[in-house]
PDB file of C-alpha atoms in Angstrom:
ATOM      1  CA  MET A   1      75.843 208.154 -57.327  1.00 41.00           C
ATOM      2  CA  LYS A   2      72.403 209.703 -56.924  1.00 47.00           C
ATOM      3  CA  PRO A   3      70.113 207.089 -55.336  1.00 48.00           C
ATOM      4  CA  LEU A   4      66.995 208.446 -57.036  1.00 53.00           C
ATOM      5  CA  ALA A   5      68.573 208.230 -60.475  1.00 59.00           C
ATOM      6  CA  ALA A   6      70.420 204.927 -60.033  1.00 72.00           C
ATOM      7  CA  LYS A   7      68.997 201.575 -61.018  1.00 83.00           C
ATOM      8  CA  PRO A   8      68.042 199.290 -58.108  1.00 83.00           C
ATOM      9  CA  ALA A   9      70.689 196.706 -59.082  1.00 84.00           C
ATOM     10  CA  MET A  10      73.424 199.375 -58.918  1.00 87.00           C
ATOM     11  CA  VAL A  11      72.177 200.639 -55.540  1.00 87.00           C
ATOM     12  CA  ARG A  12      72.071 197.062 -54.227  1.00 87.00           C
ATOM     13  CA  ARG A  13      75.625 196.321 -55.382  1.00 88.00           C
ATOM     14  CA  SER A  14      76.943 199.616 -53.997  1.00 87.00           C
ATOM     15  CA  MET A  15      75.273 199.152 -50.637  1.00 87.00           C
ATOM     16  CA  ASN A  16      76.578 195.593 -50.378  1.00 86.00           C
ATOM     17  CA  LEU A  17      80.089 197.091 -50.609  1.00 85.00           C
ATOM     18  CA  TRP A  18      79.315 199.839 -48.077  1.00 87.00           C
ATOM     19  CA  PRO A  19      81.561 199.121 -45.059  1.00 85.00           C
ATOM     20  CA  PRO A  20      78.827 199.158 -42.363  1.00 83.00           C
ATOM     21  CA  PHE A  21      77.017 196.406 -44.303  1.00 84.00           C
ATOM     22  CA  ALA A  22      79.979 194.516 -45.774  1.00 82.00           C
ATOM     23  CA  PHE A  23      81.891 194.232 -42.494  1.00 83.00           C
ATOM     24  CA  SER A  24      78.795 193.202 -40.535  1.00 85.00           C
ATOM     25  CA  GLY A  25      77.846 190.354 -42.858  1.00 88.00           C
ATOM     26  CA  ILE A  26      74.760 192.218 -44.131  1.00 92.00           C
ATOM     27  CA  ARG A  27      73.790 191.642 -47.752  1.00 93.00           C
ATOM     28  CA  ILE A  28      70.919 193.043 -49.807  1.00 93.00           C
ATOM     29  CA  THR A  29      69.596 190.080 -51.789  1.00 93.00           C
ATOM     30  CA  HIS A  30      66.716 191.892 -53.527  1.00 93.00           C
ATOM     31  CA  LEU A  31      65.895 195.546 -54.177  1.00 92.00           C
ATOM     32  CA  ASP A  32      63.282 197.154 -56.388  1.00 90.00           C
ATOM     33  CA  SER A  33      61.225 200.321 -56.108  1.00 85.00           C
ATOM     34  CA  LEU A  34      58.691 198.883 -53.653  1.00 90.00           C
ATOM     35  CA  SER A  35      60.561 196.147 -51.798  1.00 93.00           C
ATOM     36  CA  ALA A  36      63.864 194.975 -50.392  1.00 94.00           C
ATOM     37  CA  GLU A  37      65.191 191.792 -48.837  1.00 96.00           C
ATOM     38  CA  VAL A  38      68.225 191.839 -46.586  1.00 95.00           C
ATOM     39  CA  ARG A  39      70.173 188.899 -45.145  1.00 96.00           C
ATOM     40  CA  LEU A  40      72.567 188.782 -42.208  1.00 94.00           C
ATOM     41  CA  ARG A  41      74.885 185.792 -41.961  1.00 91.00           C
ATOM     42  CA  GLN A  42      76.295 184.821 -38.604  1.00 87.00           C
ATOM     43  CA  HIS A  43      80.087 184.946 -38.359  1.00 83.00           C
ATOM     44  CA  TRP A  44      82.465 184.921 -35.424  1.00 82.00           C
ATOM     45  CA  TRP A  45      82.959 188.694 -35.786  1.00 82.00           C
ATOM     46  CA  ASN A  46      79.273 189.703 -35.707  1.00 79.00           C
ATOM     47  CA  GLY A  47      78.093 187.639 -32.750  1.00 81.00           C
ATOM     48  CA  ASN A  48      77.741 188.667 -29.143  1.00 84.00           C
ATOM     49  CA  VAL A  49      79.084 187.074 -25.941  1.00 85.00           C
ATOM     50  CA  ALA A  50      76.152 184.611 -25.907  1.00 87.00           C
ATOM     51  CA  GLY A  51      77.091 183.269 -29.366  1.00 82.00           C
ATOM     52  CA  VAL A  52      74.062 184.719 -31.167  1.00 88.00           C
ATOM     53  CA  HIS A  53      73.649 187.675 -33.526  1.00 88.00           C
ATOM     54  CA  PHE A  54      74.750 191.028 -32.123  1.00 88.00           C
ATOM     55  CA  GLY A  55      71.661 193.203 -31.652  1.00 89.00           C
ATOM     56  CA  GLY A  56      73.326 196.173 -33.329  1.00 89.00           C
ATOM     57  CA  SER A  57      73.797 194.150 -36.507  1.00 90.00           C
ATOM     58  CA  LEU A  58      70.142 193.052 -36.413  1.00 92.00           C
ATOM     59  CA  PHE A  59      69.145 196.712 -36.206  1.00 93.00           C
ATOM     60  CA  ALA A  60      71.678 197.870 -38.812  1.00 92.00           C
ATOM     61  CA  MET A  61      70.316 195.436 -41.401  1.00 92.00           C
ATOM     62  CA  THR A  62      66.944 197.230 -41.188  1.00 93.00           C
ATOM     63  CA  ASP A  63      68.186 200.799 -40.923  1.00 89.00           C
ATOM     64  CA  PRO A  64      67.867 202.698 -44.228  1.00 89.00           C
ATOM     65  CA  PHE A  65      65.227 200.795 -46.167  1.00 92.00           C
ATOM     66  CA  TRP A  66      61.879 202.403 -45.282  1.00 94.00           C
ATOM     67  CA  MET A  67      63.387 205.840 -45.844  1.00 92.00           C
ATOM     68  CA  MET A  68      65.013 204.784 -49.129  1.00 91.00           C
ATOM     69  CA  LEU A  69      61.867 203.158 -50.509  1.00 92.00           C
ATOM     70  CA  LEU A  70      59.744 206.213 -49.674  1.00 93.00           C
ATOM     71  CA  LEU A  71      62.309 208.654 -51.062  1.00 90.00           C
ATOM     72  CA  GLN A  72      62.444 206.666 -54.298  1.00 89.00           C
ATOM     73  CA  HIS A  73      58.723 207.306 -54.827  1.00 88.00           C
ATOM     74  CA  LEU A  74      58.277 210.756 -53.316  1.00 91.00           C
ATOM     75  CA  GLY A  75      61.297 212.257 -55.074  1.00 87.00           C
ATOM     76  CA  ARG A  76      63.612 215.154 -54.340  1.00 86.00           C
ATOM     77  CA  ASP A  77      60.774 217.581 -53.669  1.00 89.00           C
ATOM     78  CA  HIS A  78      60.216 215.846 -50.297  1.00 92.00           C
ATOM     79  CA  LEU A  79      62.339 215.604 -47.167  1.00 93.00           C
ATOM     80  CA  VAL A  80      62.418 212.008 -45.927  1.00 93.00           C
ATOM     81  CA  TRP A  81      64.414 210.727 -42.986  1.00 92.00           C
ATOM     82  CA  ASP A  82      64.260 208.291 -40.105  1.00 93.00           C
ATOM     83  CA  ARG A  83      63.071 209.999 -36.930  1.00 94.00           C
ATOM     84  CA  ALA A  84      62.801 207.206 -34.340  1.00 95.00           C
ATOM     85  CA  ALA A  85      63.257 203.470 -33.972  1.00 95.00           C
ATOM     86  CA  GLU A  86      62.297 200.650 -31.639  1.00 96.00           C
ATOM     87  CA  VAL A  87      63.739 197.147 -31.550  1.00 96.00           C
ATOM     88  CA  GLU A  88      62.095 194.231 -29.789  1.00 96.00           C
ATOM     89  CA  PHE A  89      64.325 191.164 -29.516  1.00 95.00           C
ATOM     90  CA  LEU A  90      62.034 188.122 -29.393  1.00 95.00           C
ATOM     91  CA  LYS A  91      64.347 185.132 -29.809  1.00 94.00           C
ATOM     92  CA  PRO A  92      68.116 184.566 -30.021  1.00 92.00           C
ATOM     93  CA  GLY A  93      69.173 184.947 -33.647  1.00 90.00           C
ATOM     94  CA  ARG A  94      71.371 182.186 -35.021  1.00 91.00           C
ATOM     95  CA  GLY A  95      72.536 181.371 -38.549  1.00 91.00           C
ATOM     96  CA  ASN A  96      71.131 183.395 -41.437  1.00 94.00           C
ATOM     97  CA  VAL A  97      68.398 185.905 -40.641  1.00 96.00           C
ATOM     98  CA  THR A  98      66.314 187.865 -43.146  1.00 96.00           C
ATOM     99  CA  ALA A  99      64.244 191.062 -43.227  1.00 97.00           C
ATOM    100  CA  ARG A 100      61.702 191.717 -45.999  1.00 97.00           C
ATOM    101  CA  PHE A 101      60.436 195.248 -46.643  1.00 96.00           C
ATOM    102  CA  VAL A 102      57.348 195.816 -48.784  1.00 96.00           C
ATOM    103  CA  LEU A 103      55.980 199.304 -49.362  1.00 94.00           C
ATOM    104  CA  ALA A 104      52.423 199.578 -50.660  1.00 93.00           C
ATOM    105  CA  GLU A 105      51.741 202.099 -53.436  1.00 93.00           C
ATOM    106  CA  GLU A 106      48.615 203.159 -51.513  1.00 94.00           C
ATOM    107  CA  ASP A 107      50.840 204.189 -48.575  1.00 93.00           C
ATOM    108  CA  VAL A 108      53.020 206.277 -50.861  1.00 94.00           C
ATOM    109  CA  GLU A 109      50.025 208.118 -52.324  1.00 94.00           C
ATOM    110  CA  ARG A 110      48.441 208.631 -48.888  1.00 94.00           C
ATOM    111  CA  ILE A 111      51.695 210.123 -47.541  1.00 94.00           C
ATOM    112  CA  ARG A 112      52.112 212.278 -50.666  1.00 93.00           C
ATOM    113  CA  THR A 113      48.582 213.650 -50.130  1.00 94.00           C
ATOM    114  CA  LEU A 114      49.146 214.290 -46.407  1.00 94.00           C
ATOM    115  CA  ALA A 115      52.449 216.092 -47.104  1.00 93.00           C
ATOM    116  CA  ALA A 116      51.115 218.142 -50.043  1.00 91.00           C
ATOM    117  CA  GLY A 117      50.383 221.185 -47.880  1.00 86.00           C
ATOM    118  CA  GLY A 118      53.940 221.329 -46.506  1.00 87.00           C
ATOM    119  CA  GLY A 119      53.136 219.866 -43.090  1.00 89.00           C
ATOM    120  CA  LYS A 120      55.118 217.050 -41.568  1.00 93.00           C
ATOM    121  CA  VAL A 121      53.941 213.461 -41.749  1.00 95.00           C
ATOM    122  CA  LEU A 122      55.167 210.934 -39.182  1.00 96.00           C
ATOM    123  CA  GLU A 123      54.589 207.348 -40.235  1.00 95.00           C
ATOM    124  CA  TRP A 124      55.532 204.125 -38.419  1.00 96.00           C
ATOM    125  CA  TYR A 125      56.681 201.061 -40.361  1.00 96.00           C
ATOM    126  CA  SER A 126      57.510 197.632 -38.993  1.00 97.00           C
ATOM    127  CA  VAL A 127      59.659 194.778 -40.269  1.00 97.00           C
ATOM    128  CA  ASP A 128      60.259 191.338 -38.798  1.00 97.00           C
ATOM    129  CA  VAL A 129      63.713 189.780 -38.803  1.00 97.00           C
ATOM    130  CA  THR A 130      63.219 186.028 -39.237  1.00 97.00           C
ATOM    131  CA  ASP A 131      65.517 183.026 -38.975  1.00 96.00           C
ATOM    132  CA  ALA A 132      65.795 180.117 -41.426  1.00 94.00           C
ATOM    133  CA  ASP A 133      62.791 178.386 -39.780  1.00 95.00           C
ATOM    134  CA  GLY A 134      60.615 181.494 -40.274  1.00 95.00           C
ATOM    135  CA  ASP A 135      60.569 182.324 -36.542  1.00 96.00           C
ATOM    136  CA  VAL A 136      60.650 186.024 -35.695  1.00 97.00           C
ATOM    137  CA  VAL A 137      63.972 186.909 -34.065  1.00 96.00           C
ATOM    138  CA  ALA A 138      63.388 190.666 -33.792  1.00 96.00           C
ATOM    139  CA  ARG A 139      60.734 193.220 -34.687  1.00 97.00           C
ATOM    140  CA  VAL A 140      62.002 196.635 -35.731  1.00 97.00           C
ATOM    141  CA  ARG A 141      59.744 199.671 -35.932  1.00 97.00           C
ATOM    142  CA  LYS A 142      60.899 202.845 -37.636  1.00 96.00           C
ATOM    143  CA  GLN A 143      59.215 206.220 -37.629  1.00 96.00           C
ATOM    144  CA  VAL A 144      59.791 208.063 -40.883  1.00 95.00           C
ATOM    145  CA  TYR A 145      59.473 211.850 -41.167  1.00 96.00           C
ATOM    146  CA  VAL A 146      58.155 213.165 -44.480  1.00 96.00           C
ATOM    147  CA  ARG A 147      57.561 216.768 -45.505  1.00 94.00           C
ATOM    148  CA  ARG A 148      57.269 218.421 -48.884  1.00 92.00           C
ATOM    149  CA  LYS A 149      60.146 220.863 -49.390  1.00 89.00           C
ATOM    150  CA  ARG A 150      59.178 224.493 -49.268  1.00 82.00           C
ATOM    151  CA  GLU A 151      59.819 226.697 -52.250  1.00 72.00           C
ATOM    152  CA  GLU A 152      62.467 229.267 -51.309  1.00 44.00           C
ATOM    153  CA  ALA A 153      60.633 232.180 -52.869  1.00 35.00           C
ATOM    154  CA  ALA A 154      57.275 231.235 -51.353  1.00 46.00           C
ATOM    155  CA  VAL A 155      58.495 230.841 -47.777  1.00 47.00           C
ATOM    156  CA  PRO A 156      58.961 234.036 -45.759  1.00 49.00           C
ATOM    157  CA  ALA A 157      62.318 234.270 -44.019  1.00 48.00           C
ATOM    158  CA  ALA A 158      62.280 233.066 -40.428  1.00 53.00           C
ATOM    159  CA  ALA A 159      63.616 235.234 -37.643  1.00 52.00           C
ATOM    160  CA  GLY A 160      67.374 235.564 -38.012  1.00 52.00           C
ATOM    161  CA  GLU A 161      67.415 234.404 -41.651  1.00 53.00           C
ATOM    162  CA  SER A 162      67.836 236.548 -44.720  1.00 49.00           C
ATOM    163  CA  ALA A 163      65.596 236.611 -47.742  1.00 49.00           C
ATOM    164  CA  PRO A 164      67.102 235.544 -51.081  1.00 52.00           C
ATOM    165  CA  GLY A 165      69.541 238.166 -52.357  1.00 52.00           C
ATOM    166  CA  GLU A 166      70.109 239.789 -48.935  1.00 53.00           C
ATOM    167  CA  PRO A 167      73.301 239.364 -46.919  1.00 51.00           C
ATOM    168  CA  ALA A 168      73.185 236.619 -44.294  1.00 53.00           C
ATOM    169  CA  PRO A 169      72.970 237.706 -40.643  1.00 51.00           C
ATOM    170  CA  ALA A 170      75.634 236.737 -38.112  1.00 48.00           C
ATOM    171  CA  PRO A 171      75.127 233.208 -36.765  1.00 47.00           C
ATOM    172  CA  ALA A 172      73.050 232.883 -33.638  1.00 48.00           C
ATOM    173  CA  ALA A 173      74.796 231.510 -30.573  1.00 46.00           C
ATOM    174  CA  SER A 174      73.459 228.639 -28.551  1.00 45.00           C
ATOM    175  CA  ALA A 175      72.900 228.810 -24.798  1.00 49.00           C
ATOM    176  CA  THR A 176      76.550 227.798 -24.328  1.00 45.00           C
ATOM    177  CA  GLY A 177      77.792 230.717 -26.428  1.00 44.00           C
ATOM    178  CA  TRP A 178      79.082 228.474 -29.232  1.00 45.00           C
ATOM    179  CA  PRO A 179      77.695 228.987 -32.731  1.00 44.00           C
ATOM    180  CA  ARG A 180      74.904 226.562 -33.578  1.00 47.00           C
ATOM    181  CA  ARG A 181      75.771 223.527 -35.651  1.00 48.00           C
ATOM    182  CA  GLY A 182      75.468 223.922 -39.385  1.00 48.00           C
ATOM    183  CA  ARG A 183      76.154 227.642 -39.421  1.00 46.00           C
ATOM    184  CA  ALA A 184      79.411 229.168 -40.559  1.00 48.00           C
ATOM    185  CA  VAL A 185      81.365 231.331 -38.139  1.00 46.00           C
ATOM    186  CA  ARG A 186      82.347 234.694 -39.597  1.00 44.00           C
TER     187      ARG A 186
END
């Protein structure tokens, strides 16, 4: 399934079946092109030794959404990924907790403009995880990396890389002597 081509309802259903979400008690209750709502129910298997929500589950429920919402709007001609994250636990989480993500169209257009020249854009987004009373349990900040993809023909080959149509050079070794990750060994 291609996330950019799939309907939000299909993405929501698929992600609700995704093992890291399904087995943690995480459920996407709403998803559209500019927003998402995610719920985490407390069960005996997703609590910690203090009897409250496990911090890893609180973080996991917020993990992919800023990147997914941006990628939905920026499209396949942009690289979008999570670069950094911070979690501030403010109150013990008990019962059902919820995170609501809302992406403004103005933010999308501003990022598209900043990335138009091919430079990287680093943008911080924040989401509050709230309990049933509306109290903030945790605040999660994510830094998203965005860059417009370079056209292969327009980008000169970097040192050690071949131009299109030329044979590839031997892989460079790291300081340890092992080939670098992501490169085939010949």
